[in-house]
Amino acid sequence: MRILDFFKRFPDEESCKQEFIQFRLNEGVKCKRCNSLDHYWKKKREQWQCKECRFQTTIKSGTVMENSKLSFQYWFITIHLLSCTKKSFSAKEIQRELGHNRYQPIWEMAHKIRSVMGLRDDLYTLKNEIELDDGFFETVDIRRDPNEPLKRGRGSQRQTTVLVMAESREVELTERNKKYKHQKKLGFLKMKVITGGFSKKLFTPRVNQSVDPDTIIKSDGSTSYSELKDNFNHQPETIPKKDAEKILPWVHKAISNAKRMLLDVHHRIDDDFLQNYLNAYVFKLNRRYFTNLFDRVLIAAVNNQWNYLGETSG
Ligand SMILES: [Zn+2]
């Protein structure tokens, strides 16, 4: 959504609130006590009341905004900023744009939005044929004992392992792109932070959660992937470094683009929050053909974790 359209649609706090109510109604307001979807709207109190058990649900309750004192307008502008460009904004920049005096609530709001983007993408599993690889992202561990010496390479406190899975299928070679031997088209992508080391014990369950059984998985011959053959059509191959970008083009592009974006915008990434930053990057990439990402994020935002109804529309 362009910025002029944004301010035409949401000129003030009331218009943001009304749209939020409308999005909640479209997705279905669910009673936290009895799970019923039938409610009365109590106009005076601006709350829903469950027709079954009379439990009251406020406008923000059960959504990403639950317990937030920030205005709807703050949330909407932040959702817009986090979805309107291919890159991103840091919480510091958002705080400056909003003119808010405290950093912490703005930082929390931005992370909550990134986190519901991830929850939304978790509803999908990858299928048909995927590329799989892992990458290392530079992070800081703010809880690390500063006297403890840093380890090098894999397992170091400064690097966090990310498992990357991308639907990728061969497309017919046209005259124009015949020079690329492995022309592949990207489908849906997932990037998952692996905490606690580098082993098949940690990798296998993540792949099982993210990928449909019997999917063809292309990867290198790392022993960390040796259990994938149990559930999938795993086709590992020894990949010389110079061919990696040809054989697994999309996972490599995703890793290098995400790293560049994170460094540009956030400079230092705390390892506890790397997954959230990746959620936002992946959410936007997966919806690269949508023209209005704001609405896609708002759908994710009204459906907080407990409230998913099973139906998905992107
Ligand atoms: Zn109820």
PDB file of C-alpha atoms and ligand atoms in Angstrom:
ATOM      1  CA  MET A   1       0.000   0.000   0.000  1.00  0.00           C
ATOM      2  CA  ARG A   2       1.343   3.418  -0.929  1.00  0.00           C
ATOM      3  CA  ILE A   3       1.765   5.978   1.828  1.00  0.00           C
ATOM      4  CA  LEU A   4      -0.914   8.317   0.412  1.00  0.00           C
ATOM      5  CA  ASP A   5      -3.388   5.430   0.259  1.00  0.00           C
ATOM      6  CA  PHE A   6      -2.465   4.483   3.816  1.00  0.00           C
ATOM      7  CA  PHE A   7      -3.305   7.915   5.201  1.00  0.00           C
ATOM      8  CA  LYS A   8      -6.469   8.169   3.108  1.00  0.00           C
ATOM      9  CA  ARG A   9      -7.648   4.866   4.533  1.00  0.00           C
ATOM     10  CA  PHE A  10      -6.439   5.506   8.096  1.00  0.00           C
ATOM     11  CA  PRO A  11      -6.523   9.233   8.795  1.00  0.00           C
ATOM     12  CA  ASP A  12      -7.007   8.867  12.558  1.00  0.00           C
ATOM     13  CA  GLU A  13      -7.266   6.570  15.576  1.00  0.00           C
ATOM     14  CA  GLU A  14     -10.966   5.855  15.033  1.00  0.00           C
ATOM     15  CA  SER A  15     -10.527   4.668  11.443  1.00  0.00           C
ATOM     16  CA  CYS A  16      -7.747   2.283  12.566  1.00  0.00           C
ATOM     17  CA  LYS A  17      -9.917   0.915  15.379  1.00  0.00           C
ATOM     18  CA  GLN A  18     -12.927   0.387  13.090  1.00  0.00           C
ATOM     19  CA  GLU A  19     -10.794  -1.470  10.522  1.00  0.00           C
ATOM     20  CA  PHE A  20      -9.284  -3.634  13.245  1.00  0.00           C
ATOM     21  CA  ILE A  21     -12.787  -4.562  14.467  1.00  0.00           C
ATOM     22  CA  GLN A  22     -13.792  -5.384  10.896  1.00  0.00           C
ATOM     23  CA  PHE A  23     -10.755  -7.622  10.381  1.00  0.00           C
ATOM     24  CA  ARG A  24     -11.501  -9.432  13.652  1.00  0.00           C
ATOM     25  CA  LEU A  25     -15.096 -10.015  12.564  1.00  0.00           C
ATOM     26  CA  ASN A  26     -13.971 -11.337   9.166  1.00  0.00           C
ATOM     27  CA  GLU A  27     -11.586 -13.785  10.813  1.00  0.00           C
ATOM     28  CA  GLY A  28     -14.022 -14.721  13.574  1.00  0.00           C
ATOM     29  CA  VAL A  29     -13.966 -13.627  17.233  1.00  0.00           C
ATOM     30  CA  LYS A  30     -13.399 -16.686  19.378  1.00  0.00           C
ATOM     31  CA  CYS A  31     -14.380 -16.890  23.050  1.00  0.00           C
ATOM     32  CA  LYS A  32     -11.343 -17.670  25.201  1.00  0.00           C
ATOM     33  CA  ARG A  33     -13.453 -19.502  27.768  1.00  0.00           C
ATOM     34  CA  CYS A  34     -15.650 -21.775  25.641  1.00  0.00           C
ATOM     35  CA  ASN A  35     -14.275 -21.376  22.070  1.00  0.00           C
ATOM     36  CA  SER A  36     -17.667 -20.248  20.758  1.00  0.00           C
ATOM     37  CA  LEU A  37     -17.659 -17.994  17.702  1.00  0.00           C
ATOM     38  CA  ASP A  38     -21.094 -16.473  18.483  1.00  0.00           C
ATOM     39  CA  HIS A  39     -21.003 -13.024  20.051  1.00  0.00           C
ATOM     40  CA  TYR A  40     -23.077  -9.934  20.693  1.00  0.00           C
ATOM     41  CA  TRP A  41     -21.386  -6.572  20.137  1.00  0.00           C
ATOM     42  CA  LYS A  42     -21.788  -4.367  23.215  1.00  0.00           C
ATOM     43  CA  LYS A  43     -21.593  -0.962  21.640  1.00  0.00           C
ATOM     44  CA  LYS A  44     -21.258   1.123  24.802  1.00  0.00           C
ATOM     45  CA  ARG A  45     -18.429  -0.918  26.287  1.00  0.00           C
ATOM     46  CA  GLU A  46     -16.876  -1.657  22.870  1.00  0.00           C
ATOM     47  CA  GLN A  47     -16.615  -5.360  23.713  1.00  0.00           C
ATOM     48  CA  TRP A  48     -17.963  -8.641  22.429  1.00  0.00           C
ATOM     49  CA  GLN A  49     -19.993 -10.852  24.722  1.00  0.00           C
ATOM     50  CA  CYS A  50     -20.119 -14.590  24.160  1.00  0.00           C
ATOM     51  CA  LYS A  51     -23.668 -15.826  23.422  1.00  0.00           C
ATOM     52  CA  GLU A  52     -22.873 -19.132  25.147  1.00  0.00           C
ATOM     53  CA  CYS A  53     -21.087 -18.180  28.362  1.00  0.00           C
ATOM     54  CA  ARG A  54     -21.312 -14.355  28.486  1.00  0.00           C
ATOM     55  CA  PHE A  55     -17.505 -14.027  28.593  1.00  0.00           C
ATOM     56  CA  GLN A  56     -16.382 -10.561  27.500  1.00  0.00           C
ATOM     57  CA  THR A  57     -13.746 -10.013  24.810  1.00  0.00           C
ATOM     58  CA  THR A  58     -12.197  -6.596  24.320  1.00  0.00           C
ATOM     59  CA  ILE A  59     -11.172  -5.355  20.877  1.00  0.00           C
ATOM     60  CA  LYS A  60      -7.488  -6.133  21.497  1.00  0.00           C
ATOM     61  CA  SER A  61      -7.897  -9.311  23.562  1.00  0.00           C
ATOM     62  CA  GLY A  62      -6.664 -12.460  21.833  1.00  0.00           C
ATOM     63  CA  THR A  63      -4.808 -10.530  19.153  1.00  0.00           C
ATOM     64  CA  VAL A  64      -1.271  -9.283  18.735  1.00  0.00           C
ATOM     65  CA  MET A  65      -2.348  -6.098  20.545  1.00  0.00           C
ATOM     66  CA  GLU A  66      -3.458  -7.851  23.738  1.00  0.00           C
ATOM     67  CA  ASN A  67      -2.196  -5.979  26.836  1.00  0.00           C
ATOM     68  CA  SER A  68      -0.801  -3.157  24.715  1.00  0.00           C
ATOM     69  CA  LYS A  69      -1.453   0.423  25.782  1.00  0.00           C
ATOM     70  CA  LEU A  70      -0.246   1.792  22.448  1.00  0.00           C
ATOM     71  CA  SER A  71      -2.829   3.270  20.108  1.00  0.00           C
ATOM     72  CA  PHE A  72      -4.287   1.441  17.102  1.00  0.00           C
ATOM     73  CA  GLN A  73      -2.703   4.123  14.954  1.00  0.00           C
ATOM     74  CA  TYR A  74       0.782   3.300  16.301  1.00  0.00           C
ATOM     75  CA  TRP A  75       0.222  -0.350  15.521  1.00  0.00           C
ATOM     76  CA  PHE A  76      -1.087   0.375  12.041  1.00  0.00           C
ATOM     77  CA  ILE A  77       1.754   2.715  11.131  1.00  0.00           C
ATOM     78  CA  THR A  78       4.275   0.151  12.409  1.00  0.00           C
ATOM     79  CA  ILE A  79       2.632  -2.659  10.444  1.00  0.00           C
ATOM     80  CA  HIS A  80       2.812  -0.411   7.399  1.00  0.00           C
ATOM     81  CA  LEU A  81       6.494   0.391   7.953  1.00  0.00           C
ATOM     82  CA  LEU A  82       7.375  -3.266   8.505  1.00  0.00           C
ATOM     83  CA  SER A  83       5.576  -4.406   5.356  1.00  0.00           C
ATOM     84  CA  CYS A  84       5.877  -1.591   2.818  1.00  0.00           C
ATOM     85  CA  THR A  85       9.463  -2.107   1.685  1.00  0.00           C
ATOM     86  CA  LYS A  86      11.633  -5.081   0.807  1.00  0.00           C
ATOM     87  CA  LYS A  87      14.008  -3.987   3.534  1.00  0.00           C
ATOM     88  CA  SER A  88      12.918  -3.035   7.013  1.00  0.00           C
ATOM     89  CA  PHE A  89      12.989  -0.488   9.800  1.00  0.00           C
ATOM     90  CA  SER A  90      14.664  -0.798  13.172  1.00  0.00           C
ATOM     91  CA  ALA A  91      12.664  -0.134  16.337  1.00  0.00           C
ATOM     92  CA  LYS A  92      14.785   2.980  16.857  1.00  0.00           C
ATOM     93  CA  GLU A  93      13.721   4.358  13.464  1.00  0.00           C
ATOM     94  CA  ILE A  94      10.065   3.503  14.132  1.00  0.00           C
ATOM     95  CA  GLN A  95      10.256   5.214  17.531  1.00  0.00           C
ATOM     96  CA  ARG A  96      11.649   8.336  15.841  1.00  0.00           C
ATOM     97  CA  GLU A  97       8.921   8.325  13.170  1.00  0.00           C
ATOM     98  CA  LEU A  98       6.186   7.929  15.792  1.00  0.00           C
ATOM     99  CA  GLY A  99       7.736  10.535  18.059  1.00  0.00           C
ATOM    100  CA  HIS A 100       7.258   8.269  21.066  1.00  0.00           C
ATOM    101  CA  ASN A 101       9.343   8.973  24.146  1.00  0.00           C
ATOM    102  CA  ARG A 102      10.033   5.357  25.190  1.00  0.00           C
ATOM    103  CA  TYR A 103      11.957   2.797  23.165  1.00  0.00           C
ATOM    104  CA  GLN A 104      10.923  -0.424  24.953  1.00  0.00           C
ATOM    105  CA  PRO A 105       7.185  -0.529  24.042  1.00  0.00           C
ATOM    106  CA  ILE A 106       7.984   0.287  20.404  1.00  0.00           C
ATOM    107  CA  TRP A 107      10.649  -2.417  20.295  1.00  0.00           C
ATOM    108  CA  GLU A 108       8.161  -4.917  21.789  1.00  0.00           C
ATOM    109  CA  MET A 109       5.443  -3.923  19.328  1.00  0.00           C
ATOM    110  CA  ALA A 110       7.739  -4.439  16.340  1.00  0.00           C
ATOM    111  CA  HIS A 111       8.810  -7.863  17.629  1.00  0.00           C
ATOM    112  CA  LYS A 112       5.219  -8.945  18.255  1.00  0.00           C
ATOM    113  CA  ILE A 113       4.333  -8.050  14.670  1.00  0.00           C
ATOM    114  CA  ARG A 114       7.315 -10.024  13.349  1.00  0.00           C
ATOM    115  CA  SER A 115       6.343 -12.922  15.558  1.00  0.00           C
ATOM    116  CA  VAL A 116       2.758 -13.169  14.224  1.00  0.00           C
ATOM    117  CA  MET A 117       4.179 -13.066  10.698  1.00  0.00           C
ATOM    118  CA  GLY A 118       6.075 -16.238  11.661  1.00  0.00           C
ATOM    119  CA  LEU A 119       2.995 -17.862  13.216  1.00  0.00           C
ATOM    120  CA  ARG A 120       1.110 -17.234   9.996  1.00  0.00           C
ATOM    121  CA  ASP A 121       3.810 -18.861   7.870  1.00  0.00           C
ATOM    122  CA  ASP A 122       3.965 -21.837  10.248  1.00  0.00           C
ATOM    123  CA  LEU A 123       0.484 -22.797   9.013  1.00  0.00           C
ATOM    124  CA  TYR A 124       1.998 -23.836   5.690  1.00  0.00           C
ATOM    125  CA  THR A 125       4.176 -26.831   4.951  1.00  0.00           C
ATOM    126  CA  LEU A 126       6.534 -27.114   2.011  1.00  0.00           C
ATOM    127  CA  LYS A 127       5.880 -29.724  -0.644  1.00  0.00           C
ATOM    128  CA  ASN A 128       6.866 -31.300  -3.993  1.00  0.00           C
ATOM    129  CA  GLU A 129      10.557 -30.475  -4.227  1.00  0.00           C
ATOM    130  CA  ILE A 130      12.749 -28.419  -1.922  1.00  0.00           C
ATOM    131  CA  GLU A 131      16.316 -27.226  -1.497  1.00  0.00           C
ATOM    132  CA  LEU A 132      17.697 -27.493   2.032  1.00  0.00           C
ATOM    133  CA  ASP A 133      20.842 -26.039   3.565  1.00  0.00           C
ATOM    134  CA  ASP A 134      22.025 -24.310   6.697  1.00  0.00           C
ATOM    135  CA  GLY A 135      23.629 -20.902   7.125  1.00  0.00           C
ATOM    136  CA  PHE A 136      25.344 -19.075   9.952  1.00  0.00           C
ATOM    137  CA  PHE A 137      24.231 -15.658  11.083  1.00  0.00           C
ATOM    138  CA  GLU A 138      26.351 -13.363  13.208  1.00  0.00           C
ATOM    139  CA  THR A 139      24.566 -12.698  16.474  1.00  0.00           C
ATOM    140  CA  VAL A 140      25.351 -11.457  19.931  1.00  0.00           C
ATOM    141  CA  ASP A 141      24.392 -13.287  23.099  1.00  0.00           C
ATOM    142  CA  ILE A 142      23.636 -10.628  25.679  1.00  0.00           C
ATOM    143  CA  ARG A 143      23.507 -13.229  28.462  1.00  0.00           C
ATOM    144  CA  ARG A 144      26.961 -14.655  27.700  1.00  0.00           C
ATOM    145  CA  ASP A 145      29.581 -14.485  30.426  1.00  0.00           C
ATOM    146  CA  PRO A 146      32.070 -11.926  29.038  1.00  0.00           C
ATOM    147  CA  ASN A 147      34.982 -13.858  30.625  1.00  0.00           C
ATOM    148  CA  GLU A 148      34.189 -17.031  28.691  1.00  0.00           C
ATOM    149  CA  PRO A 149      36.456 -17.305  25.609  1.00  0.00           C
ATOM    150  CA  LEU A 150      34.672 -17.425  22.228  1.00  0.00           C
ATOM    151  CA  LYS A 151      34.774 -20.682  20.294  1.00  0.00           C
ATOM    152  CA  ARG A 152      35.571 -20.622  16.600  1.00  0.00           C
ATOM    153  CA  GLY A 153      33.373 -21.767  13.694  1.00  0.00           C
ATOM    154  CA  ARG A 154      30.361 -23.986  14.223  1.00  0.00           C
ATOM    155  CA  GLY A 155      29.007 -23.775  17.734  1.00  0.00           C
ATOM    156  CA  SER A 156      30.625 -20.396  18.378  1.00  0.00           C
ATOM    157  CA  GLN A 157      28.631 -17.950  20.504  1.00  0.00           C
ATOM    158  CA  ARG A 158      28.790 -15.406  17.730  1.00  0.00           C
ATOM    159  CA  GLN A 159      27.129 -17.528  15.094  1.00  0.00           C
ATOM    160  CA  THR A 160      23.607 -18.853  15.070  1.00  0.00           C
ATOM    161  CA  THR A 161      22.615 -21.740  12.845  1.00  0.00           C
ATOM    162  CA  VAL A 162      19.641 -21.232  10.544  1.00  0.00           C
ATOM    163  CA  LEU A 163      18.036 -24.061   8.620  1.00  0.00           C
ATOM    164  CA  VAL A 164      16.767 -22.875   5.250  1.00  0.00           C
ATOM    165  CA  MET A 165      14.217 -24.749   3.151  1.00  0.00           C
ATOM    166  CA  ALA A 166      12.903 -23.517  -0.188  1.00  0.00           C
ATOM    167  CA  GLU A 167      10.386 -24.995  -2.584  1.00  0.00           C
ATOM    168  CA  SER A 168      12.252 -24.979  -5.838  1.00  0.00           C
ATOM    169  CA  ARG A 169      11.367 -26.582  -9.124  1.00  0.00           C
ATOM    170  CA  GLU A 170      13.021 -26.797 -12.488  1.00  0.00           C
ATOM    171  CA  VAL A 171      11.437 -24.686 -15.195  1.00  0.00           C
ATOM    172  CA  GLU A 172      11.763 -25.159 -18.909  1.00  0.00           C
ATOM    173  CA  LEU A 173      14.808 -23.462 -20.351  1.00  0.00           C
ATOM    174  CA  THR A 174      13.861 -20.605 -22.633  1.00  0.00           C
ATOM    175  CA  GLU A 175      16.213 -19.239 -25.317  1.00  0.00           C
ATOM    176  CA  ARG A 176      16.968 -16.244 -23.130  1.00  0.00           C
ATOM    177  CA  ASN A 177      18.088 -18.063 -20.039  1.00  0.00           C
ATOM    178  CA  LYS A 178      19.665 -21.159 -21.578  1.00  0.00           C
ATOM    179  CA  LYS A 179      23.029 -20.085 -20.228  1.00  0.00           C
ATOM    180  CA  TYR A 180      21.834 -21.007 -16.715  1.00  0.00           C
ATOM    181  CA  LYS A 181      22.059 -24.747 -16.532  1.00  0.00           C
ATOM    182  CA  HIS A 182      19.742 -25.138 -13.543  1.00  0.00           C
ATOM    183  CA  GLN A 183      16.950 -22.636 -14.005  1.00  0.00           C
ATOM    184  CA  LYS A 184      14.682 -23.025 -10.985  1.00  0.00           C
ATOM    185  CA  LYS A 185      11.597 -21.229  -9.754  1.00  0.00           C
ATOM    186  CA  LEU A 186      11.117 -20.350  -6.080  1.00  0.00           C
ATOM    187  CA  GLY A 187       7.905 -21.308  -4.265  1.00  0.00           C
ATOM    188  CA  PHE A 188       7.481 -20.948  -0.504  1.00  0.00           C
ATOM    189  CA  LEU A 189      10.468 -20.474   1.819  1.00  0.00           C
ATOM    190  CA  LYS A 190      11.211 -21.190   5.473  1.00  0.00           C
ATOM    191  CA  MET A 191      14.112 -20.091   7.665  1.00  0.00           C
ATOM    192  CA  LYS A 192      14.328 -21.630  11.126  1.00  0.00           C
ATOM    193  CA  VAL A 193      16.814 -20.802  13.857  1.00  0.00           C
ATOM    194  CA  ILE A 194      18.325 -23.943  15.367  1.00  0.00           C
ATOM    195  CA  THR A 195      19.354 -23.437  18.967  1.00  0.00           C
ATOM    196  CA  GLY A 196      21.578 -25.750  20.921  1.00  0.00           C
ATOM    197  CA  GLY A 197      24.109 -26.886  18.361  1.00  0.00           C
ATOM    198  CA  PHE A 198      24.533 -28.549  15.057  1.00  0.00           C
ATOM    199  CA  SER A 199      23.222 -32.092  14.826  1.00  0.00           C
ATOM    200  CA  LYS A 200      20.634 -34.321  13.187  1.00  0.00           C
ATOM    201  CA  LYS A 201      18.826 -34.538  16.544  1.00  0.00           C
ATOM    202  CA  LEU A 202      17.990 -30.846  16.190  1.00  0.00           C
ATOM    203  CA  PHE A 203      17.597 -30.706  12.416  1.00  0.00           C
ATOM    204  CA  THR A 204      15.319 -33.681  11.744  1.00  0.00           C
ATOM    205  CA  PRO A 205      12.330 -32.566  13.896  1.00  0.00           C
ATOM    206  CA  ARG A 206      12.469 -29.084  12.326  1.00  0.00           C
ATOM    207  CA  VAL A 207      12.300 -30.541   8.831  1.00  0.00           C
ATOM    208  CA  ASN A 208       9.503 -32.912   9.869  1.00  0.00           C
ATOM    209  CA  GLN A 209       7.451 -29.930  11.095  1.00  0.00           C
ATOM    210  CA  SER A 210       8.090 -27.839   8.008  1.00  0.00           C
ATOM    211  CA  VAL A 211       7.901 -30.229   5.065  1.00  0.00           C
ATOM    212  CA  ASP A 212       5.247 -32.653   3.771  1.00  0.00           C
ATOM    213  CA  PRO A 213       6.225 -36.349   3.854  1.00  0.00           C
ATOM    214  CA  ASP A 214       7.592 -37.811   0.584  1.00  0.00           C
ATOM    215  CA  THR A 215       8.778 -34.399  -0.618  1.00  0.00           C
ATOM    216  CA  ILE A 216      11.977 -34.520  -2.687  1.00  0.00           C
ATOM    217  CA  ILE A 217      14.743 -32.886  -0.642  1.00  0.00           C
ATOM    218  CA  LYS A 218      17.970 -31.778  -2.350  1.00  0.00           C
ATOM    219  CA  SER A 219      20.861 -31.018  -0.030  1.00  0.00           C
ATOM    220  CA  ASP A 220      24.571 -31.561   0.396  1.00  0.00           C
ATOM    221  CA  GLY A 221      25.780 -34.771   2.006  1.00  0.00           C
ATOM    222  CA  SER A 222      26.115 -33.406   5.559  1.00  0.00           C
ATOM    223  CA  THR A 223      25.671 -36.063   8.243  1.00  0.00           C
ATOM    224  CA  SER A 224      23.257 -33.679   9.998  1.00  0.00           C
ATOM    225  CA  TYR A 225      20.721 -34.621   7.334  1.00  0.00           C
ATOM    226  CA  SER A 226      21.268 -38.374   7.448  1.00  0.00           C
ATOM    227  CA  GLU A 227      17.879 -39.143   9.055  1.00  0.00           C
ATOM    228  CA  LEU A 228      15.825 -37.322   6.423  1.00  0.00           C
ATOM    229  CA  LYS A 229      15.574 -40.435   4.260  1.00  0.00           C
ATOM    230  CA  ASP A 230      13.163 -41.954   6.816  1.00  0.00           C
ATOM    231  CA  ASN A 231      10.339 -39.543   5.925  1.00  0.00           C
ATOM    232  CA  PHE A 232      11.329 -37.933   2.672  1.00  0.00           C
ATOM    233  CA  ASN A 233      12.730 -38.656  -0.757  1.00  0.00           C
ATOM    234  CA  HIS A 234      16.115 -37.327   0.295  1.00  0.00           C
ATOM    235  CA  GLN A 235      18.621 -36.845  -2.524  1.00  0.00           C
ATOM    236  CA  PRO A 236      21.892 -35.731  -0.913  1.00  0.00           C
ATOM    237  CA  GLU A 237      24.875 -35.049  -3.131  1.00  0.00           C
ATOM    238  CA  THR A 238      28.429 -33.941  -2.620  1.00  0.00           C
ATOM    239  CA  ILE A 239      28.403 -30.348  -3.780  1.00  0.00           C
ATOM    240  CA  PRO A 240      31.701 -28.627  -4.608  1.00  0.00           C
ATOM    241  CA  LYS A 241      31.703 -25.100  -3.180  1.00  0.00           C
ATOM    242  CA  LYS A 242      31.782 -23.494  -6.637  1.00  0.00           C
ATOM    243  CA  ASP A 243      28.578 -25.321  -7.687  1.00  0.00           C
ATOM    244  CA  ALA A 244      26.537 -24.656  -4.529  1.00  0.00           C
ATOM    245  CA  GLU A 245      24.785 -21.628  -5.988  1.00  0.00           C
ATOM    246  CA  LYS A 246      23.875 -23.539  -9.108  1.00  0.00           C
ATOM    247  CA  ILE A 247      22.558 -26.668  -7.395  1.00  0.00           C
ATOM    248  CA  LEU A 248      20.874 -24.977  -4.395  1.00  0.00           C
ATOM    249  CA  PRO A 249      20.313 -21.471  -5.826  1.00  0.00           C
ATOM    250  CA  TRP A 250      17.381 -20.293  -3.713  1.00  0.00           C
ATOM    251  CA  VAL A 251      18.590 -21.249  -0.266  1.00  0.00           C
ATOM    252  CA  HIS A 252      21.869 -19.472  -0.987  1.00  0.00           C
ATOM    253  CA  LYS A 253      20.169 -16.370  -2.322  1.00  0.00           C
ATOM    254  CA  ALA A 254      17.859 -16.275   0.705  1.00  0.00           C
ATOM    255  CA  ILE A 255      20.751 -16.603   3.141  1.00  0.00           C
ATOM    256  CA  SER A 256      22.875 -13.893   1.548  1.00  0.00           C
ATOM    257  CA  ASN A 257      19.976 -11.447   1.036  1.00  0.00           C
ATOM    258  CA  ALA A 258      18.709 -11.922   4.591  1.00  0.00           C
ATOM    259  CA  LYS A 259      22.206 -11.380   6.013  1.00  0.00           C
ATOM    260  CA  ARG A 260      22.672  -8.204   4.017  1.00  0.00           C
ATOM    261  CA  MET A 261      19.241  -6.848   5.052  1.00  0.00           C
ATOM    262  CA  LEU A 262      19.831  -7.623   8.737  1.00  0.00           C
ATOM    263  CA  LEU A 263      23.242  -5.989   8.775  1.00  0.00           C
ATOM    264  CA  ASP A 264      21.945  -2.913   6.941  1.00  0.00           C
ATOM    265  CA  VAL A 265      19.001  -2.347   9.236  1.00  0.00           C
ATOM    266  CA  HIS A 266      19.814  -3.770  12.619  1.00  0.00           C
ATOM    267  CA  HIS A 267      23.640  -3.911  12.806  1.00  0.00           C
ATOM    268  CA  ARG A 268      23.716  -6.145  15.906  1.00  0.00           C
ATOM    269  CA  ILE A 269      21.286  -9.013  16.268  1.00  0.00           C
ATOM    270  CA  ASP A 270      20.588 -10.586  19.632  1.00  0.00           C
ATOM    271  CA  ASP A 271      20.378 -14.345  19.015  1.00  0.00           C
ATOM    272  CA  ASP A 272      17.074 -14.557  20.941  1.00  0.00           C
ATOM    273  CA  PHE A 273      15.392 -12.355  18.334  1.00  0.00           C
ATOM    274  CA  LEU A 274      17.007 -13.528  15.106  1.00  0.00           C
ATOM    275  CA  GLN A 275      13.973 -15.753  14.377  1.00  0.00           C
ATOM    276  CA  ASN A 276      11.646 -12.748  14.496  1.00  0.00           C
ATOM    277  CA  TYR A 277      13.739 -10.764  12.029  1.00  0.00           C
ATOM    278  CA  LEU A 278      13.835 -13.771   9.722  1.00  0.00           C
ATOM    279  CA  ASN A 279      10.046 -14.175  10.106  1.00  0.00           C
ATOM    280  CA  ALA A 280       9.507 -10.715   8.649  1.00  0.00           C
ATOM    281  CA  TYR A 281      11.963 -11.285   5.812  1.00  0.00           C
ATOM    282  CA  VAL A 282      10.414 -14.658   4.893  1.00  0.00           C
ATOM    283  CA  PHE A 283       6.798 -13.445   5.271  1.00  0.00           C
ATOM    284  CA  LYS A 284       7.408 -10.687   2.717  1.00  0.00           C
ATOM    285  CA  LEU A 285       9.340 -12.931   0.361  1.00  0.00           C
ATOM    286  CA  ASN A 286       6.571 -15.557   0.457  1.00  0.00           C
ATOM    287  CA  ARG A 287       4.027 -12.896  -0.474  1.00  0.00           C
ATOM    288  CA  ARG A 288       6.120 -11.150  -3.120  1.00  0.00           C
ATOM    289  CA  TYR A 289       3.242 -11.273  -5.628  1.00  0.00           C
ATOM    290  CA  PHE A 290       0.720  -9.619  -3.280  1.00  0.00           C
ATOM    291  CA  THR A 291       0.223  -5.893  -3.847  1.00  0.00           C
ATOM    292  CA  ASN A 292      -1.219  -5.137  -0.406  1.00  0.00           C
ATOM    293  CA  LEU A 293       0.973  -6.692   2.268  1.00  0.00           C
ATOM    294  CA  PHE A 294      -0.511  -4.484   4.980  1.00  0.00           C
ATOM    295  CA  ASP A 295      -3.792  -6.436   4.905  1.00  0.00           C
ATOM    296  CA  ARG A 296      -1.912  -9.762   4.974  1.00  0.00           C
ATOM    297  CA  VAL A 297      -0.088  -8.689   8.152  1.00  0.00           C
ATOM    298  CA  LEU A 298      -3.308  -7.393   9.711  1.00  0.00           C
ATOM    299  CA  ILE A 299      -4.947 -10.795   9.164  1.00  0.00           C
ATOM    300  CA  ALA A 300      -1.994 -12.388  10.965  1.00  0.00           C
ATOM    301  CA  ALA A 301      -2.256  -9.739  13.697  1.00  0.00           C
ATOM    302  CA  VAL A 302      -5.927 -10.299  14.576  1.00  0.00           C
ATOM    303  CA  ASN A 303      -5.386 -14.055  14.635  1.00  0.00           C
ATOM    304  CA  ASN A 304      -3.039 -14.388  17.534  1.00  0.00           C
ATOM    305  CA  GLN A 305      -1.665 -17.837  18.362  1.00  0.00           C
ATOM    306  CA  TRP A 306      -4.635 -19.382  20.113  1.00  0.00           C
ATOM    307  CA  ASN A 307      -7.191 -18.009  17.706  1.00  0.00           C
ATOM    308  CA  TYR A 308      -6.370 -19.670  14.382  1.00  0.00           C
ATOM    309  CA  LEU A 309      -9.421 -21.126  12.764  1.00  0.00           C
ATOM    310  CA  GLY A 310      -7.653 -23.400  10.325  1.00  0.00           C
ATOM    311  CA  GLU A 311      -8.671 -21.525   7.176  1.00  0.00           C
ATOM    312  CA  THR A 312      -5.809 -19.756   5.456  1.00  0.00           C
ATOM    313  CA  SER A 313      -5.738 -17.327   2.605  1.00  0.00           C
ATOM    314  CA  GLY A 314      -2.123 -16.228   2.383  1.00  0.00           C
TER     315      GLY A 314
HETATM  316 ZN    ZN B   1     -17.903 -18.337  25.687  1.00  0.00          ZN
END
